[in-house]
């Protein structure tokens, strides 16, 4: 029988089979026994497999191990002779001890707490006391001798509507600082000699950030730590984003918090989460570079969050760097390796794990970045706090996962096939997100996007002085350029006399370093040997 | 009437603290008294992942609900289900923003529900029949990182 030819009389039955039934009925699993140990009652349903409590915890740890071990092990035989057996044991055997310490990103959500608990309880991170490990007693050699934990507080810039106040800063001060203290106390309670570094999001505007980090860790500050207090500001009116240096001699009474708030206020709500994400990444990077001897950064990104980043990243134009961001292990040039050991574990599993450990009241899973910055009337379009692409995608995936449990794994399997197409070592990085810039993105954008109308007198805005200023737009990657120049920002800025807004110090430093490199190359170009 | 009111309002952990004193209009009246036998069961509710902020910031609640679904006097008594509990919570415990917890009959996607420590998908989800001293945990997993 060939398809398309349905004999008469059978049409209805065939049609019924051909149409997939909608699955919104209650899933009554007949297997009331754990599918792994087949003895205990099944308690949890993860990806259509049932587990009892003990098998569930074991399964989480096994998957954690299988993701964490391979990037830490030295690569196997180069002749490709790794047979199936050695591949199987690759996930099981413990990786060798690493030379440096580890920096762990803790957000206070279920995934990062689960990751930290696994790292401590399974002795991946030592307690820095150099004692001899007695393997006969079941003790294991720690992979990293010491762990540093970093937490970044974003509460100061959020509109905490639940407390009835939409204006930041009106809340009780003790409420605002308590979350950082809570996390610090929790880390101390682990009794594992972990050094806690608590920072605030607005510290990206603090010229003394590196000094503070060193003080928190207890390291002597060196001369190189006196960061030049020369800031940088950008004019968002102009699509070229000209930059203006702010000399260190200028006396400004604005606090870092006010500077961050004014930067957020100048961007529309949908752009704010991606800026906050860059702020978080840069704080972690700066901390890892300030503390000596860090070999790895460990982040607790789950497969659910990964799927959301894949889809929202593609939608916002980050496709070029997605393969790097989503990899288990990523090492940028002159940077420290970032590891994501929770990549194969879903948020549901981390939530159950955290509940079984009794951290239920302590965990705060929601980031609430959609509530950052001032609220405007237009922002109320989003239903239930959804204002950005990131949270919309998250809700979409969560809704789809109810009826289609393999949503997340399907998205991630597809994402794993992405390959980075840039050339290693030749990458130019974006000053904001510090990821490689697609050299063709801006050319493409200039051909497709309408950046100015010929009838409007844009010429009034730019003056001869602008020629001397560095243009941020030419340095940014496509996604960051979209963050800073959405049409609403430019239109709004044109209507009002907005002052250039100050940018965080890390962006200024990266721009200066890039300019210096270009100038250096210009100076020596006559002496460079061509590629013959 | 007075005695049945007592059964519901004297249970601790309902969480109507100073905020409700300031806004008495938010203090929701307890549901209609159960049938004359006053057959109620105790349910312990816990919230995780920050969800308690929607429920008067109380992470733990101990409530009493009727054993049988009200309104079925002429038919065989039906035991209360999770469906009843969710709608009861929306009317009586939720202090704000209903759309962040409920979604139609059920709960919003992204909220994990555990009944006596077990995944509710294995217990029948909304059709699970509640028993006395059951423990129900609601955990918000959205944005968990």
XYZ file of C-alpha atoms in Angstrom:
677
model
C 0.000 0.000 0.000
C 1.528 3.299 -0.977
C 0.904 6.374 1.041
C -1.782 8.611 -0.243
C -3.909 5.763 -1.428
C -6.391 4.876 1.217
C -8.750 2.076 0.251
C -12.385 2.883 0.777
C -13.790 1.807 4.065
C -10.503 2.156 5.847
C -10.286 5.904 5.468
C -11.515 6.734 8.919
C -9.274 4.352 10.751
C -6.239 5.477 8.760
C -7.034 9.090 9.395
C -7.397 8.459 13.067
C -3.980 6.834 13.139
C -2.414 9.490 10.990
C -3.396 12.334 13.301
C -1.304 12.420 16.494
C -3.578 12.664 19.506
C -3.184 15.823 21.601
C -1.486 14.950 24.824
C -3.014 16.952 27.592
C -4.401 14.107 29.611
C -3.151 13.142 33.034
C -0.137 10.939 32.755
C -0.881 7.983 34.940
C 2.317 6.011 35.076
C 1.631 2.376 35.790
C 5.198 1.765 36.763
C 4.990 2.558 40.405
C 8.430 1.153 40.961
C 11.661 2.975 40.375
C 12.891 2.070 36.914
C 16.476 1.939 38.049
C 16.567 -0.141 41.195
C 13.172 -1.748 40.577
C 12.542 -2.148 44.285
C 11.589 1.166 45.835
C 8.483 3.175 45.106
C 9.010 5.706 42.337
C 8.936 9.274 43.534
C 10.036 11.441 40.633
C 9.427 11.466 36.937
C 12.348 12.886 35.031
C 12.232 12.768 31.243
C 9.731 9.909 31.298
C 11.835 7.771 33.624
C 10.768 7.151 37.200
C 13.211 7.230 40.106
C 13.060 6.646 43.816
C 14.759 9.166 46.091
C 18.100 7.436 46.327
C 18.340 6.636 42.622
C 17.331 10.176 41.777
C 20.171 11.677 43.761
C 22.585 9.164 42.357
C 21.408 9.953 38.832
C 21.932 13.688 39.321
C 25.450 13.110 40.538
C 26.271 10.709 37.704
C 25.188 13.176 35.099
C 27.083 15.945 36.835
C 30.202 13.816 36.783
C 29.831 12.868 33.135
C 29.657 16.529 32.166
C 32.403 17.809 34.456
C 35.092 15.181 34.016
C 35.905 15.167 30.277
C 36.988 18.834 29.968
C 39.288 18.462 32.964
C 41.076 15.401 31.756
C 44.078 15.635 29.506
C 43.054 14.635 25.998
C 43.342 10.928 25.262
C 45.567 9.329 22.652
C 45.933 11.484 19.602
C 45.799 8.601 17.204
C 42.076 8.406 17.816
C 42.466 4.941 19.115
C 40.109 5.481 22.005
C 37.914 2.480 21.959
C 34.418 2.352 23.310
C 35.534 1.046 26.666
C 37.873 3.898 27.426
C 35.202 6.371 26.390
C 32.854 4.777 28.843
C 35.276 5.006 31.703
C 36.216 8.540 30.757
C 33.221 9.920 32.586
C 33.816 7.751 35.614
C 37.435 8.238 36.498
C 38.299 11.244 38.543
C 40.209 13.958 36.687
C 43.666 14.921 37.892
C 44.207 17.633 40.458
C 44.248 21.090 38.944
C 46.982 23.586 39.680
C 44.822 26.546 40.603
C 41.714 27.264 42.625
C 38.167 27.495 41.425
C 35.727 30.382 41.350
C 32.087 29.337 41.736
C 29.241 31.554 40.641
C 26.405 31.414 43.156
C 23.131 33.082 42.277
C 21.084 31.789 45.187
C 18.947 29.698 42.865
C 18.461 25.940 43.064
C 20.975 25.073 40.373
C 24.010 26.920 41.703
C 23.339 25.697 45.239
C 23.048 22.116 43.978
C 26.294 22.492 42.067
C 28.121 23.850 45.078
C 26.759 21.099 47.275
C 27.892 18.412 44.845
C 31.330 19.975 44.549
C 31.771 20.064 48.306
C 30.150 16.801 49.321
C 31.941 14.797 46.652
C 35.201 16.517 47.554
C 35.899 18.188 44.263
C 36.904 21.287 46.159
C 39.241 20.946 49.061
C 39.136 22.935 52.248
C 42.545 24.438 51.706
C 44.328 22.814 54.589
C 46.886 20.739 52.702
C 46.267 17.620 54.676
C 47.271 14.217 53.378
C 44.387 12.401 51.778
C 43.915 8.903 53.083
C 42.400 6.959 50.217
C 42.007 3.839 52.295
C 39.435 5.654 54.373
C 37.457 6.568 51.270
C 38.694 10.134 51.142
C 39.146 11.549 47.692
C 41.786 13.853 46.352
C 40.189 17.238 45.714
C 40.463 18.531 42.175
C 40.831 22.129 43.288
C 42.540 22.920 46.506
C 40.403 25.908 47.325
C 37.110 27.418 46.304
C 36.030 31.039 46.033
C 32.331 31.816 45.842
C 31.074 34.946 44.110
C 27.579 36.367 44.513
C 26.332 39.486 42.731
C 23.439 41.415 44.233
C 20.942 42.927 41.815
C 18.210 43.860 44.276
C 19.166 47.521 44.459
C 18.104 48.169 40.904
C 14.952 46.091 40.847
C 11.453 47.462 41.237
C 10.298 45.335 44.074
C 6.620 45.542 43.326
C 5.757 42.794 45.763
C 6.543 45.147 48.585
C 4.193 47.722 47.197
C 6.860 50.124 46.066
C 7.699 50.806 42.458
C 10.446 53.253 43.141
C 13.769 51.698 43.965
C 15.479 52.868 47.053
C 12.302 53.412 49.016
C 12.510 50.098 50.720
C 13.828 49.299 54.103
C 17.625 49.181 53.880
C 17.825 46.105 56.061
C 15.637 44.226 53.568
C 17.948 45.132 50.714
C 21.196 43.971 52.249
C 19.817 40.855 53.856
C 19.946 38.608 50.792
C 23.701 39.038 50.419
C 24.167 38.340 54.109
C 21.893 35.306 53.899
C 23.989 33.834 51.134
C 27.198 34.645 52.965
C 25.941 32.929 56.088
C 24.868 29.901 54.109
C 28.319 29.612 52.541
C 29.945 29.892 55.962
C 27.676 27.155 57.292
C 29.112 24.749 54.748
C 32.267 24.800 56.871
C 34.519 24.241 53.949
C 36.828 27.241 54.144
C 35.234 28.821 51.087
C 36.040 32.485 50.578
C 32.914 34.489 49.886
C 32.990 37.517 47.579
C 29.781 39.507 47.656
C 29.491 42.226 45.039
C 26.745 44.526 43.838
C 25.749 45.056 40.224
C 26.598 48.758 40.489
C 30.225 47.901 41.298
C 30.946 47.994 37.576
C 30.915 51.757 38.035
C 33.270 51.626 40.990
C 36.851 52.561 40.057
C 38.125 50.814 43.184
C 36.523 47.478 42.414
C 39.748 45.508 42.123
C 41.039 46.900 45.400
C 37.825 45.870 47.115
C 37.969 42.369 45.723
C 41.517 41.952 46.940
C 40.521 43.251 50.353
C 37.633 40.760 50.534
C 39.949 37.928 49.687
C 42.705 39.172 51.968
C 45.397 39.858 49.402
C 47.857 42.708 49.489
C 47.059 45.284 46.838
C 49.703 46.078 44.285
C 50.471 49.275 42.412
C 48.661 48.135 39.321
C 45.390 48.138 41.212
C 45.012 51.887 41.220
C 42.769 51.835 38.225
C 42.653 54.991 36.222
C 39.468 56.674 37.273
C 38.967 57.909 33.741
C 35.486 56.938 32.782
C 33.766 56.818 29.444
C 30.335 57.935 28.358
C 28.336 57.282 25.242
C 25.899 59.426 23.340
C 22.930 57.203 22.598
C 21.315 59.796 20.299
C 23.820 59.134 17.591
C 23.547 55.721 15.923
C 27.353 55.619 15.685
C 27.518 55.760 19.497
C 30.380 58.223 19.883
C 32.349 57.879 23.081
C 33.489 60.708 25.325
C 36.176 60.210 27.913
C 35.426 61.501 31.395
C 38.692 62.644 32.943
C 39.457 61.446 36.428
C 39.800 65.027 37.548
C 36.106 65.685 37.036
C 34.369 65.813 40.355
C 31.176 63.896 40.260
C 28.953 63.213 43.215
C 26.906 60.533 41.564
C 27.226 57.137 43.188
C 27.802 53.967 41.174
C 24.199 52.983 41.914
C 22.881 56.208 40.401
C 25.076 55.745 37.363
C 23.775 52.246 36.799
C 20.199 53.435 37.243
C 20.648 56.209 34.704
C 22.164 53.755 32.228
C 19.205 51.422 32.719
C 16.771 54.314 32.408
C 18.211 55.233 29.041
C 17.527 51.753 27.651
C 14.053 50.284 27.067
C 12.943 47.443 29.331
C 13.492 44.621 26.797
C 17.182 45.550 26.484
C 17.921 45.624 30.187
C 18.277 41.892 30.902
C 20.990 41.458 28.296
C 22.894 44.422 29.724
C 22.566 42.953 33.231
C 23.794 39.638 31.897
C 26.908 41.359 30.503
C 27.399 43.080 33.852
C 27.232 39.746 35.675
C 29.693 38.138 33.271
C 32.127 41.016 33.505
C 32.066 41.031 37.320
C 32.824 37.321 37.363
C 35.612 37.783 34.805
C 37.171 40.724 36.664
C 37.057 38.797 39.938
C 38.653 35.736 38.368
C 41.458 37.879 36.980
C 41.995 39.805 40.208
C 42.327 36.787 42.480
C 45.611 35.067 41.778
C 45.799 31.472 40.680
C 42.257 30.791 39.561
C 42.228 28.019 37.001
C 38.489 27.484 36.417
C 35.215 29.327 36.753
C 32.222 27.068 37.528
C 28.744 28.255 36.617
C 25.491 26.483 37.387
C 23.640 26.835 34.119
C 21.041 24.126 33.647
C 19.857 22.564 30.425
C 16.562 24.425 30.777
C 18.333 27.774 30.996
C 20.581 26.692 28.136
C 17.589 26.021 25.886
C 16.201 29.439 26.704
C 19.522 31.116 25.911
C 19.792 29.261 22.653
C 16.438 30.428 21.405
C 16.548 33.967 22.749
C 20.183 34.319 21.694
C 19.342 33.347 18.149
C 16.473 35.817 18.158
C 18.659 38.678 19.366
C 21.463 38.084 16.914
C 24.001 36.223 19.045
C 24.165 33.261 16.699
C 27.853 33.777 15.919
C 29.015 33.235 19.501
C 26.319 30.844 20.710
C 28.434 27.703 20.172
C 31.052 29.187 22.495
C 28.593 30.317 25.120
C 26.757 27.017 25.214
C 29.805 24.772 25.351
C 30.572 22.888 28.523
C 34.020 24.376 28.571
C 34.995 27.708 27.077
C 38.297 29.492 27.251
C 38.603 32.945 25.770
C 41.978 34.395 24.834
C 43.852 35.589 27.940
C 40.958 34.452 30.052
C 40.180 31.621 32.405
C 38.304 28.470 31.429
C 34.603 28.590 32.153
C 32.958 25.261 33.008
C 29.228 24.481 33.130
C 28.852 21.126 34.834
C 25.056 21.398 35.235
C 24.536 21.545 31.486
C 22.799 18.154 31.290
C 20.606 18.621 34.335
C 17.207 20.262 34.204
C 15.877 22.914 36.536
C 13.238 20.474 37.783
C 15.925 18.100 39.024
C 17.837 20.839 40.797
C 14.609 22.017 42.412
C 13.880 18.515 43.732
C 17.481 18.068 44.881
C 17.388 21.372 46.753
C 14.071 20.467 48.342
C 15.428 17.129 49.532
C 18.332 18.979 51.117
C 15.930 21.249 52.948
C 16.838 24.576 51.326
C 13.311 25.313 50.225
C 12.777 28.519 52.119
C 16.232 29.798 51.290
C 16.216 29.516 47.525
C 15.118 32.352 45.271
C 14.868 31.156 41.726
C 13.540 34.224 40.017
C 16.016 36.767 38.749
C 13.408 39.459 38.120
C 15.650 41.315 35.681
C 12.579 42.370 33.761
C 11.844 44.608 36.729
C 15.148 46.437 36.579
C 15.193 50.163 36.104
C 12.295 52.593 36.066
C 8.894 51.443 34.942
C 7.197 53.286 32.127
C 3.615 53.090 30.909
C 4.646 51.243 27.781
C 6.244 48.520 29.872
C 2.901 47.312 31.132
C 2.287 45.644 27.782
C 3.909 42.484 28.985
C 1.677 40.058 30.836
C 2.731 39.251 34.370
C 6.160 40.853 34.385
C 7.210 39.492 31.007
C 8.965 42.310 29.243
C 12.014 40.835 27.621
C 12.734 38.198 25.047
C 14.555 36.099 27.627
C 11.620 35.736 30.006
C 9.159 35.259 27.171
C 11.274 32.410 25.838
C 11.542 30.908 29.296
C 7.779 30.876 29.727
C 7.321 29.476 26.231
C 9.667 26.585 26.920
C 8.113 25.904 30.336
C 4.610 25.815 28.822
C 5.675 23.554 25.983
C 7.494 21.218 28.351
C 4.234 20.456 30.152
C 2.814 18.663 27.143
C 6.092 17.726 25.470
C 8.636 16.643 28.086
C 11.483 16.282 25.627
C 11.348 19.942 24.579
C 14.477 20.999 26.415
C 16.599 18.070 25.355
C 15.520 18.453 21.724
C 16.454 22.124 21.715
C 19.803 21.420 23.343
C 20.633 18.536 21.015
C 20.099 20.868 18.109
C 22.169 23.556 19.771
C 25.029 21.150 20.385
C 25.415 20.777 16.658
C 26.303 24.427 16.214
C 29.922 25.070 15.386
C 31.852 28.264 15.823
C 32.883 29.514 12.397
C 35.428 32.127 13.408
C 39.149 31.545 13.216
C 40.899 30.750 16.427
C 43.263 33.472 17.541
C 42.037 35.940 14.983
C 39.023 36.980 16.955
C 38.249 40.532 17.748
C 36.168 40.749 20.879
C 33.239 42.966 21.663
C 34.034 45.454 24.465
C 30.702 44.810 26.173
C 30.095 41.060 26.125
C 33.764 40.167 25.568
C 32.919 37.505 23.044
C 34.191 37.371 19.446
C 32.651 39.808 16.994
C 31.319 38.557 13.701
C 33.190 40.756 11.263
C 30.417 40.639 8.722
C 27.520 41.476 10.999
C 27.800 45.242 10.829
C 28.233 45.248 7.074
C 25.096 43.171 6.807
C 23.237 45.474 9.153
C 24.216 48.581 7.237
C 22.704 47.054 4.141
C 19.488 45.895 5.731
C 18.638 48.188 8.622
C 17.350 51.697 8.344
C 19.560 53.727 10.606
C 18.645 57.195 9.434
C 16.099 58.870 7.223
C 17.420 61.213 4.573
C 14.732 63.823 5.244
C 15.417 64.218 8.953
C 18.263 66.503 9.835
C 20.469 64.083 11.649
C 23.340 66.290 10.605
C 22.322 68.746 13.306
C 23.380 66.333 15.989
C 26.818 65.380 14.798
C 29.418 68.076 14.969
C 32.977 68.255 13.650
C 34.211 67.148 17.075
C 32.583 63.777 16.619
C 35.164 62.775 14.074
C 37.774 62.666 16.798
C 35.720 60.436 19.097
C 35.913 56.699 19.060
C 32.732 55.143 17.728
C 31.416 52.342 19.895
C 29.070 51.077 17.201
C 31.924 49.856 15.037
C 33.427 47.879 17.905
C 30.320 46.116 19.179
C 29.015 42.732 18.181
C 25.610 42.605 16.536
C 23.668 41.636 19.650
C 25.219 44.329 21.849
C 24.689 46.891 19.135
C 20.999 45.990 19.139
C 20.936 46.377 22.935
C 22.274 49.918 22.728
C 20.540 51.151 19.626
C 16.998 49.885 19.507
C 14.886 52.304 17.487
C 12.927 53.459 20.528
C 16.065 54.656 22.274
C 17.256 56.730 19.382
C 13.813 58.168 18.750
C 13.342 58.997 22.420
C 16.791 60.525 22.697
C 16.197 62.672 19.668
C 13.098 64.134 21.196
C 14.705 65.119 24.462
C 18.065 66.607 25.237
C 19.684 63.602 26.740
C 23.181 63.877 28.048
C 25.708 61.220 27.187
C 25.364 58.452 29.733
C 28.315 56.965 31.543
C 29.332 53.401 30.746
C 30.850 50.901 33.164
C 34.619 50.873 33.528
C 35.179 47.489 31.924
C 33.789 48.737 28.613
C 36.074 51.779 28.697
C 39.089 49.615 29.432
C 38.347 47.271 26.568
C 37.855 50.154 24.141
C 41.125 51.769 25.209
C 42.992 48.485 24.887
C 41.596 47.944 21.400
C 42.424 51.463 20.275
C 45.946 51.096 21.649
C 46.376 47.840 19.770
C 45.176 49.348 16.507
C 47.525 52.294 16.923
C 50.407 49.985 17.722
C 49.706 47.985 14.610
C 49.657 51.182 12.566
C 53.053 52.144 13.920
C 54.729 48.898 13.078
C 52.888 48.008 9.894
C 55.853 48.965 7.738
C 57.982 46.463 9.568
C 55.569 43.566 9.421
C 56.541 40.758 7.159
C 53.747 39.945 4.779
C 52.315 36.470 4.380
C 54.263 35.154 1.478
C -21.564 29.161 62.055
C -19.229 30.540 64.663
C -17.744 27.163 65.433
C -17.059 26.343 61.791
C -15.414 29.733 61.359
C -13.157 28.890 64.247
C -11.976 25.732 62.573
C -10.560 27.642 59.651
C -9.318 30.865 61.159
C -7.635 29.556 64.268
C -5.195 27.449 62.343
C -1.765 29.011 62.446
C 0.229 29.928 59.432
C -2.512 31.545 57.394
C -0.140 34.399 57.305
C -2.374 37.407 57.481
C -0.016 39.582 59.427
C 0.561 43.292 59.527
C 0.039 43.747 55.825
C -3.517 42.528 56.121
C -4.093 44.692 59.167
C -3.187 47.674 57.056
C -5.390 46.522 54.227
C -8.353 44.796 55.801
C -10.093 44.515 52.449
C -7.553 41.892 51.414
C -8.469 39.648 54.309
C -10.459 37.033 52.486
C -13.395 35.478 54.252
C -13.071 31.779 54.953
C -15.038 29.505 52.665
C -18.577 28.395 53.428
C -18.805 26.026 56.354
C -18.457 22.383 55.426
C -21.432 20.094 55.781
C -22.947 19.549 59.193
C -20.536 16.761 60.098
C -17.661 19.303 59.988
C -15.484 16.740 58.311
C -12.262 18.460 57.520
C -8.760 17.377 56.821
C -5.505 19.097 57.572
C -3.143 19.864 54.724
C 0.362 21.189 55.123
C 1.486 23.472 52.334
C 5.036 24.577 51.696
C 6.427 26.953 49.122
C 9.863 27.028 47.559
C 11.924 28.928 45.046
C 10.585 32.265 46.181
C 6.920 31.390 45.581
C 6.013 32.171 49.187
C 6.278 35.859 48.342
C 2.898 35.521 46.637
C 1.383 33.969 49.748
C 1.911 36.650 52.373
C 5.618 35.773 52.472
C 4.908 32.710 54.613
C 6.797 29.654 53.394
C 4.669 27.222 55.415
C 0.919 27.000 55.862
C -1.280 24.557 57.691
C -4.856 24.636 56.500
C -8.068 22.738 56.917
C -10.294 21.962 54.009
C -13.431 19.852 53.835
C -12.846 16.151 53.348
C -15.481 15.898 50.686
C -16.195 18.262 47.871
C -18.954 20.607 48.908
C -22.118 20.931 46.910
C -22.679 17.226 46.241
C -25.223 16.571 48.943
C -27.479 14.440 46.768
C -24.712 12.353 45.234
C -22.044 10.099 46.632
C -19.493 12.212 48.470
C -16.449 12.930 46.370
C -13.127 13.279 48.113
C -11.434 16.592 47.585
C -8.820 16.638 44.900
C -5.796 18.780 44.123
C -7.993 20.693 41.735
C -10.129 21.807 44.663
C -7.061 22.658 46.713
C -5.563 24.843 43.983
C -8.754 26.824 43.577
C -9.131 27.032 47.359
C -5.621 28.462 47.591
C -6.321 30.992 44.886
C -9.357 32.242 46.779
C -8.013 32.064 50.301
C -4.251 32.079 50.520
C -2.987 33.980 47.537
C -2.266 37.519 48.580
C -1.494 38.886 45.114
C -0.949 38.252 41.416
C -3.061 35.207 40.691
C -1.572 34.735 37.227
C 1.842 33.989 38.750
C 0.464 30.890 40.471
C -2.556 29.594 38.638
C -3.156 28.795 35.021
C -6.789 27.901 34.434
C -7.564 24.923 36.626
C -3.987 24.043 37.342
C -0.761 25.718 38.230
C 1.411 27.891 36.061
C 4.011 26.064 33.940
C 7.300 26.125 35.748
C 5.802 25.337 39.156
C 6.769 21.920 40.430
C 4.326 20.218 42.791
C 5.308 17.483 45.238
C 2.711 15.556 47.230
C 4.235 13.821 50.245
C 7.625 14.245 48.603
C 6.550 12.571 45.380
C 6.147 14.162 41.966
C 2.464 14.925 41.457
C 2.675 13.645 37.890
C 3.026 10.189 39.395
C 0.086 10.728 41.714
C -2.420 11.879 39.159
C -1.782 15.646 39.170
C -5.047 17.491 39.683
C -7.059 14.306 40.166
C -5.122 13.160 43.205
C -7.436 12.734 46.182
C -6.179 14.441 49.300
C -5.973 12.658 52.624
C -5.610 13.980 56.115
C -2.128 15.309 56.933
C -0.927 15.276 53.365
C 1.990 17.542 52.637
C 1.967 19.512 49.410
C 4.994 21.491 48.231
C 4.922 24.066 45.443
C 8.313 25.036 44.022
C 8.830 27.701 41.411
C 11.496 26.620 38.969
C 11.387 29.537 36.563
C 14.665 31.406 36.168
C 16.375 28.964 38.472
C 20.100 29.384 38.168
